[in-house]
PDB file of C-alpha atoms in Angstrom:
ATOM      1  CA  ASN A   3      49.409  68.095 187.726  1.00  0.00           C
ATOM      2  CA  ALA A   4      51.150  71.369 186.857  1.00  0.00           C
ATOM      3  CA  ASN A   5      52.025  72.425 190.428  1.00  0.00           C
ATOM      4  CA  GLU A   6      55.688  71.567 190.062  1.00  0.00           C
ATOM      5  CA  HIS A   7      56.031  73.673 186.941  1.00  0.00           C
ATOM      6  CA  PHE A   8      55.407  77.103 188.477  1.00  0.00           C
ATOM      7  CA  GLY A   9      56.432  78.980 191.584  1.00  0.00           C
ATOM      8  CA  HIS A  10      53.268  80.951 192.330  1.00  0.00           C
ATOM      9  CA  MET A  11      50.155  81.635 190.247  1.00  0.00           C
ATOM     10  CA  ILE A  12      48.281  84.938 190.329  1.00  0.00           C
ATOM     11  CA  GLN A  13      44.728  84.822 189.014  1.00  0.00           C
ATOM     12  CA  ILE A  14      43.022  88.060 187.979  1.00  0.00           C
ATOM     13  CA  GLY A  15      39.557  87.566 189.385  1.00  0.00           C
ATOM     14  CA  SER A  16      36.498  89.767 189.452  1.00  0.00           C
ATOM     15  CA  GLY A  17      33.867  91.205 191.738  1.00  0.00           C
ATOM     16  CA  ALA A  18      31.450  89.363 189.433  1.00  0.00           C
ATOM     17  CA  GLU A  19      32.306  86.283 191.512  1.00  0.00           C
ATOM     18  CA  TYR A  20      29.929  87.685 194.160  1.00  0.00           C
ATOM     19  CA  ASP A  21      26.985  87.533 191.673  1.00  0.00           C
ATOM     20  CA  LYS A  22      25.665  90.756 190.166  1.00  0.00           C
ATOM     21  CA  ARG A  23      22.160  89.967 191.467  1.00  0.00           C
ATOM     22  CA  ALA A  24      23.462  90.180 195.038  1.00  0.00           C
ATOM     23  CA  TYR A  25      25.828  93.159 194.917  1.00  0.00           C
ATOM     24  CA  LYS A  26      26.203  95.220 198.071  1.00  0.00           C
ATOM     25  CA  PRO A  27      28.330  98.324 198.658  1.00  0.00           C
ATOM     26  CA  LYS A  28      31.953  97.503 199.532  1.00  0.00           C
ATOM     27  CA  MET A  29      31.597  93.732 199.374  1.00  0.00           C
ATOM     28  CA  LYS A  30      33.830  91.638 201.612  1.00  0.00           C
ATOM     29  CA  GLU A  31      35.499  88.346 200.724  1.00  0.00           C
ATOM     30  CA  THR A  32      33.207  86.515 203.165  1.00  0.00           C
ATOM     31  CA  LEU A  33      30.298  87.018 200.725  1.00  0.00           C
ATOM     32  CA  PHE A  34      31.825  84.576 198.245  1.00  0.00           C
ATOM     33  CA  LYS A  35      29.485  81.586 197.627  1.00  0.00           C
ATOM     34  CA  ASN A  36      26.540  83.356 199.299  1.00  0.00           C
ATOM     35  CA  SER A  37      25.035  83.711 195.834  1.00  0.00           C
ATOM     36  CA  ILE A  38      26.130  81.851 192.701  1.00  0.00           C
ATOM     37  CA  PRO A  39      26.178  83.873 189.461  1.00  0.00           C
ATOM     38  CA  ILE A  40      24.053  82.762 186.519  1.00  0.00           C
ATOM     39  CA  ASP A  41      25.534  85.063 183.859  1.00  0.00           C
ATOM     40  CA  THR A  42      28.287  83.637 181.658  1.00  0.00           C
ATOM     41  CA  TYR A  43      31.091  85.923 182.819  1.00  0.00           C
ATOM     42  CA  GLY A  44      30.175  85.747 186.496  1.00  0.00           C
ATOM     43  CA  ILE A  45      29.816  81.958 186.632  1.00  0.00           C
ATOM     44  CA  GLY A  46      33.092  81.542 184.756  1.00  0.00           C
ATOM     45  CA  LYS A  47      34.990  83.684 187.250  1.00  0.00           C
ATOM     46  CA  PHE A  48      33.116  82.049 190.145  1.00  0.00           C
ATOM     47  CA  CYS A  49      34.084  78.537 189.044  1.00  0.00           C
ATOM     48  CA  ILE A  50      37.745  79.484 188.678  1.00  0.00           C
ATOM     49  CA  ALA A  51      37.816  81.075 192.149  1.00  0.00           C
ATOM     50  CA  ASN A  52      35.958  78.143 193.662  1.00  0.00           C
ATOM     51  CA  ILE A  53      38.466  75.646 192.250  1.00  0.00           C
ATOM     52  CA  LEU A  54      41.404  77.739 193.461  1.00  0.00           C
ATOM     53  CA  GLU A  55      40.011  78.171 196.975  1.00  0.00           C
ATOM     54  CA  ASP A  56      39.262  74.445 197.303  1.00  0.00           C
ATOM     55  CA  SER A  57      42.664  73.427 195.955  1.00  0.00           C
ATOM     56  CA  LYS A  58      45.292  71.871 198.203  1.00  0.00           C
ATOM     57  CA  ASN A  59      47.843  73.933 196.316  1.00  0.00           C
ATOM     58  CA  LYS A  60      48.409  77.170 198.212  1.00  0.00           C
ATOM     59  CA  LYS A  61      50.810  78.650 195.655  1.00  0.00           C
ATOM     60  CA  ILE A  62      47.904  80.649 194.241  1.00  0.00           C
ATOM     61  CA  THR A  63      46.495  84.144 194.806  1.00  0.00           C
ATOM     62  CA  ASN A  64      43.236  85.408 193.304  1.00  0.00           C
ATOM     63  CA  PHE A  65      42.886  89.196 193.162  1.00  0.00           C
ATOM     64  CA  ARG A  66      39.306  90.312 192.578  1.00  0.00           C
ATOM     65  CA  LEU A  67      39.074  93.528 190.557  1.00  0.00           C
ATOM     66  CA  PHE A  68      35.874  95.557 190.348  1.00  0.00           C
ATOM     67  CA  GLY A  69      36.656  97.872 187.476  1.00  0.00           C
ATOM     68  CA  ILE A  70      39.861  98.584 185.595  1.00  0.00           C
ATOM     69  CA  PHE A  71      40.658 101.023 182.808  1.00  0.00           C
ATOM     70  CA  GLY A  72      43.640 102.059 180.757  1.00  0.00           C
ATOM     71  CA  ASN A  73      45.539 101.773 177.487  1.00  0.00           C
ATOM     72  CA  TYR A  74      44.515  99.080 175.003  1.00  0.00           C
ATOM     73  CA  GLU A  75      41.083  98.355 176.469  1.00  0.00           C
ATOM     74  CA  ASP A  76      38.096  98.067 174.122  1.00  0.00           C
ATOM     75  CA  TYR A  77      37.284 101.730 173.541  1.00  0.00           C
ATOM     76  CA  SER A  78      34.099 100.821 171.674  1.00  0.00           C
ATOM     77  CA  ARG A  79      32.449  99.779 174.933  1.00  0.00           C
ATOM     78  CA  ARG A  80      34.558 100.601 178.003  1.00  0.00           C
ATOM     79  CA  PHE A  81      33.124 103.629 179.782  1.00  0.00           C
ATOM     80  CA  ILE A  82      36.131 105.901 180.273  1.00  0.00           C
ATOM     81  CA  SER A  83      37.901 105.144 176.982  1.00  0.00           C
ATOM     82  CA  ASN A  84      34.637 105.242 175.044  1.00  0.00           C
ATOM     83  CA  ASN A  85      33.825 108.709 176.326  1.00  0.00           C
ATOM     84  CA  ILE A  86      37.314 109.998 175.643  1.00  0.00           C
ATOM     85  CA  CYS A  87      36.867 108.842 172.048  1.00  0.00           C
ATOM     86  CA  ASN A  88      33.400 110.414 171.958  1.00  0.00           C
ATOM     87  CA  SER A  89      35.042 113.709 172.850  1.00  0.00           C
ATOM     88  CA  LEU A  90      37.752 113.285 170.221  1.00  0.00           C
ATOM     89  CA  VAL A  91      35.135 112.960 167.462  1.00  0.00           C
ATOM     90  CA  GLY A  92      32.902 115.753 168.753  1.00  0.00           C
ATOM     91  CA  LEU A  93      30.218 113.624 170.393  1.00  0.00           C
ATOM     92  CA  PRO A  94      28.954 114.340 173.917  1.00  0.00           C
ATOM     93  CA  VAL A  95      30.113 112.362 176.921  1.00  0.00           C
ATOM     94  CA  SER A  96      27.286 110.044 177.947  1.00  0.00           C
ATOM     95  CA  LEU A  97      26.229 107.317 180.351  1.00  0.00           C
ATOM     96  CA  ASN A  98      23.277 104.946 180.384  1.00  0.00           C
ATOM     97  CA  ARG A  99      22.535 105.361 184.098  1.00  0.00           C
ATOM     98  CA  ASN A 100      24.623 106.684 186.952  1.00  0.00           C
ATOM     99  CA  MET A 101      26.180 104.320 189.490  1.00  0.00           C
ATOM    100  CA  LEU A 102      29.033 104.081 191.966  1.00  0.00           C
ATOM    101  CA  PHE A 103      31.926 102.033 190.608  1.00  0.00           C
ATOM    102  CA  ASP A 104      35.261 101.040 192.163  1.00  0.00           C
ATOM    103  CA  PHE A 105      37.542 101.736 189.186  1.00  0.00           C
ATOM    104  CA  ILE A 106      41.322 101.344 189.278  1.00  0.00           C
ATOM    105  CA  TRP A 107      43.877 102.358 186.660  1.00  0.00           C
ATOM    106  CA  VAL A 108      45.701  99.475 184.968  1.00  0.00           C
ATOM    107  CA  ASP A 109      49.083 101.127 185.627  1.00  0.00           C
ATOM    108  CA  ASP A 110      48.321 101.086 189.358  1.00  0.00           C
ATOM    109  CA  PHE A 111      47.461  97.399 189.154  1.00  0.00           C
ATOM    110  CA  CYS A 112      50.781  96.696 187.419  1.00  0.00           C
ATOM    111  CA  LYS A 113      52.657  98.601 190.134  1.00  0.00           C
ATOM    112  CA  PHE A 114      50.772  96.659 192.781  1.00  0.00           C
ATOM    113  CA  LEU A 115      51.644  93.312 191.184  1.00  0.00           C
ATOM    114  CA  ASP A 116      55.294  94.316 190.990  1.00  0.00           C
ATOM    115  CA  SER A 117      55.245  95.165 194.706  1.00  0.00           C
ATOM    116  CA  ILE A 118      53.489  91.970 195.794  1.00  0.00           C
ATOM    117  CA  PHE A 119      55.927  89.386 194.459  1.00  0.00           C
ATOM    118  CA  ASP A 120      58.191  89.488 197.508  1.00  0.00           C
ATOM    119  CA  LYS A 121      55.175  89.214 199.863  1.00  0.00           C
ATOM    120  CA  ILE A 122      53.551  86.062 198.504  1.00  0.00           C
ATOM    121  CA  PRO A 123      52.327  83.579 199.501  1.00  0.00           C
ATOM    122  CA  LEU A 124      49.671  85.454 201.472  1.00  0.00           C
ATOM    123  CA  SER A 125      47.544  83.994 204.247  1.00  0.00           C
ATOM    124  CA  SER A 126      44.434  83.533 202.053  1.00  0.00           C
ATOM    125  CA  ILE A 127      43.746  82.652 198.428  1.00  0.00           C
ATOM    126  CA  SER A 128      41.299  85.378 197.366  1.00  0.00           C
ATOM    127  CA  TYR A 129      41.466  89.107 198.055  1.00  0.00           C
ATOM    128  CA  ASN A 130      39.650  92.166 196.794  1.00  0.00           C
ATOM    129  CA  PHE A 131      42.002  94.569 195.058  1.00  0.00           C
ATOM    130  CA  CYS A 132      40.231  97.903 194.794  1.00  0.00           C
ATOM    131  CA  SER A 133      40.360 101.355 196.328  1.00  0.00           C
ATOM    132  CA  GLY A 134      37.373 101.000 198.646  1.00  0.00           C
ATOM    133  CA  ASN A 135      36.369 104.495 197.481  1.00  0.00           C
ATOM    134  CA  PRO A 136      33.877 104.088 194.631  1.00  0.00           C
ATOM    135  CA  VAL A 137      33.336 106.974 192.242  1.00  0.00           C
ATOM    136  CA  SER A 138      30.173 107.808 190.323  1.00  0.00           C
ATOM    137  CA  LEU A 139      30.103 107.471 186.551  1.00  0.00           C
ATOM    138  CA  LEU A 140      28.801 111.036 186.440  1.00  0.00           C
ATOM    139  CA  GLU A 141      31.866 112.280 188.309  1.00  0.00           C
ATOM    140  CA  LEU A 142      34.139 110.461 185.858  1.00  0.00           C
ATOM    141  CA  ALA A 143      32.174 111.955 182.970  1.00  0.00           C
ATOM    142  CA  GLN A 144      32.659 115.421 184.474  1.00  0.00           C
ATOM    143  CA  ILE A 145      36.412 114.819 184.730  1.00  0.00           C
ATOM    144  CA  ILE A 146      36.548 113.805 181.058  1.00  0.00           C
ATOM    145  CA  ASN A 147      34.515 116.875 180.068  1.00  0.00           C
ATOM    146  CA  LYS A 148      36.821 119.124 182.066  1.00  0.00           C
ATOM    147  CA  LEU A 149      40.055 117.644 180.708  1.00  0.00           C
ATOM    148  CA  MET A 150      38.768 117.631 177.123  1.00  0.00           C
ATOM    149  CA  LYS A 151      37.441 121.200 177.526  1.00  0.00           C
ATOM    150  CA  ASN A 152      34.018 120.107 176.292  1.00  0.00           C
ATOM    151  CA  SER A 153      31.188 122.616 176.162  1.00  0.00           C
ATOM    152  CA  ASP A 154      28.503 119.962 175.561  1.00  0.00           C
ATOM    153  CA  GLU A 155      26.409 118.820 178.492  1.00  0.00           C
ATOM    154  CA  ILE A 156      26.773 115.237 179.687  1.00  0.00           C
ATOM    155  CA  VAL A 157      24.008 112.977 178.379  1.00  0.00           C
ATOM    156  CA  ILE A 158      22.422 110.723 181.023  1.00  0.00           C
ATOM    157  CA  LYS A 159      20.154 108.342 179.122  1.00  0.00           C
ATOM    158  CA  ASN A 160      18.226 106.891 182.066  1.00  0.00           C
ATOM    159  CA  PRO A 161      17.346 108.394 185.477  1.00  0.00           C
ATOM    160  CA  GLY A 162      18.159 106.871 188.843  1.00  0.00           C
ATOM    161  CA  MET A 163      21.113 104.805 190.023  1.00  0.00           C
ATOM    162  CA  ASN A 164      22.240 101.277 189.233  1.00  0.00           C
ATOM    163  CA  PRO A 165      23.432  99.151 192.185  1.00  0.00           C
ATOM    164  CA  GLU A 166      26.862 100.072 193.514  1.00  0.00           C
ATOM    165  CA  TYR A 167      29.749  97.864 192.354  1.00  0.00           C
ATOM    166  CA  SER A 168      32.530  98.116 194.897  1.00  0.00           C
ATOM    167  CA  GLY A 169      34.656  96.069 197.242  1.00  0.00           C
ATOM    168  CA  ASP A 170      36.235  96.305 200.658  1.00  0.00           C
ATOM    169  CA  PRO A 171      40.032  95.912 200.307  1.00  0.00           C
ATOM    170  CA  SER A 172      40.766  95.991 204.038  1.00  0.00           C
ATOM    171  CA  MET A 173      41.623  92.275 204.321  1.00  0.00           C
ATOM    172  CA  LEU A 174      44.419  92.689 201.776  1.00  0.00           C
ATOM    173  CA  PHE A 175      45.724  96.040 202.964  1.00  0.00           C
ATOM    174  CA  ASN A 176      45.664  94.999 206.629  1.00  0.00           C
ATOM    175  CA  GLU A 177      48.003  92.170 205.663  1.00  0.00           C
ATOM    176  CA  ILE A 178      50.396  93.878 203.257  1.00  0.00           C
ATOM    177  CA  GLY A 179      50.004  97.578 204.025  1.00  0.00           C
ATOM    178  CA  LYS A 180      48.240 100.383 202.187  1.00  0.00           C
ATOM    179  CA  PHE A 181      48.541 101.079 198.480  1.00  0.00           C
ATOM    180  CA  SER A 182      48.409 104.575 196.991  1.00  0.00           C
ATOM    181  CA  PHE A 183      46.078 104.914 193.992  1.00  0.00           C
ATOM    182  CA  THR A 184      46.589 107.555 191.304  1.00  0.00           C
ATOM    183  CA  PRO A 185      43.942 110.338 191.322  1.00  0.00           C
ATOM    184  CA  PHE A 186      41.450 110.013 188.466  1.00  0.00           C
ATOM    185  CA  GLU A 187      42.299 113.393 186.950  1.00  0.00           C
ATOM    186  CA  SER A 188      45.905 112.268 186.533  1.00  0.00           C
ATOM    187  CA  SER A 189      45.195 108.774 185.195  1.00  0.00           C
ATOM    188  CA  ILE A 190      42.435 109.924 182.829  1.00  0.00           C
ATOM    189  CA  SER A 191      44.672 112.746 181.584  1.00  0.00           C
ATOM    190  CA  LYS A 192      47.337 110.184 180.670  1.00  0.00           C
ATOM    191  CA  LEU A 193      44.737 108.027 178.940  1.00  0.00           C
ATOM    192  CA  ILE A 194      43.544 111.028 176.916  1.00  0.00           C
ATOM    193  CA  GLU A 195      47.115 111.648 175.742  1.00  0.00           C
ATOM    194  CA  PHE A 196      47.419 107.968 174.796  1.00  0.00           C
ATOM    195  CA  TYR A 197      44.380 108.173 172.519  1.00  0.00           C
ATOM    196  CA  LYS A 198      45.464 111.488 171.021  1.00  0.00           C
ATOM    197  CA  LYS A 199      48.787 109.904 170.058  1.00  0.00           C
ATOM    198  CA  THR A 200      47.553 106.509 168.890  1.00  0.00           C
ATOM    199  CA  MET A 201      44.145 107.070 167.265  1.00  0.00           C
ATOM    200  CA  THR A 202      44.493 107.737 163.534  1.00  0.00           C
ATOM    201  CA  SER A 203      41.988 109.843 161.606  1.00  0.00           C
ATOM    202  CA  GLU A 204      40.696 106.605 160.075  1.00  0.00           C
ATOM    203  CA  ASP A 205      40.245 105.068 163.541  1.00  0.00           C
ATOM    204  CA  LEU A 206      38.260 108.104 164.636  1.00  0.00           C
ATOM    205  CA  GLU A 207      36.054 108.084 161.530  1.00  0.00           C
ATOM    206  CA  ILE A 208      35.236 104.406 162.031  1.00  0.00           C
ATOM    207  CA  PHE A 209      34.511 105.005 165.713  1.00  0.00           C
ATOM    208  CA  LYS A 210      32.226 107.955 164.954  1.00  0.00           C
ATOM    209  CA  GLY A 211      30.372 106.028 162.267  1.00  0.00           C
ATOM    210  CA  LYS A 212      29.620 103.183 164.642  1.00  0.00           C
ATOM    211  CA  ALA A 213      28.734 105.553 167.489  1.00  0.00           C
ATOM    212  CA  ILE A 214      26.107 107.462 165.525  1.00  0.00           C
ATOM    213  CA  GLY A 215      25.029 104.592 163.284  1.00  0.00           C
TER     214      GLY A 215
END
């Protein structure tokens, strides 16, 4: 039993705990266990959350994130970083299919964690941490195009909309107070500068080769 060896544990959970087959707009915490995920990532996160919520140890908080972006993510596959890198190598910004997504910037999440330490333990184990204001992938693509001064049109590979992936953060914010999220134009602008400073010409050539190959 490791309880005595830590003061309070914070688990970074996921909206995938609600099961991607059963997503609804702005999902509430009460939906947990209504549908059990069958995909590897979802069932993994579900099992962790289930163990934590059933535990007698209340020195635990599980924050469910729905989408997060920022420095050091996998730019070969993460939507915002991938499209910034597309722009840097002269490829068009693209998306497979549009959808509404509740993205947060990793720097905002770090600020939130720093602010929460003097407020824990909270009254529940699991909370959604998200903006509650989902944004479309197309809108994010347009922001990237604008900031990168791209003349190419955005490529949308498939028509229609995928199911919305968003949460309702009201249970958390009603307990601890509101949190101010950074506007996307500001956070994406900072991420663009990060890649301009850190991506070498070799990195960009490798990225372009994989992207078009």
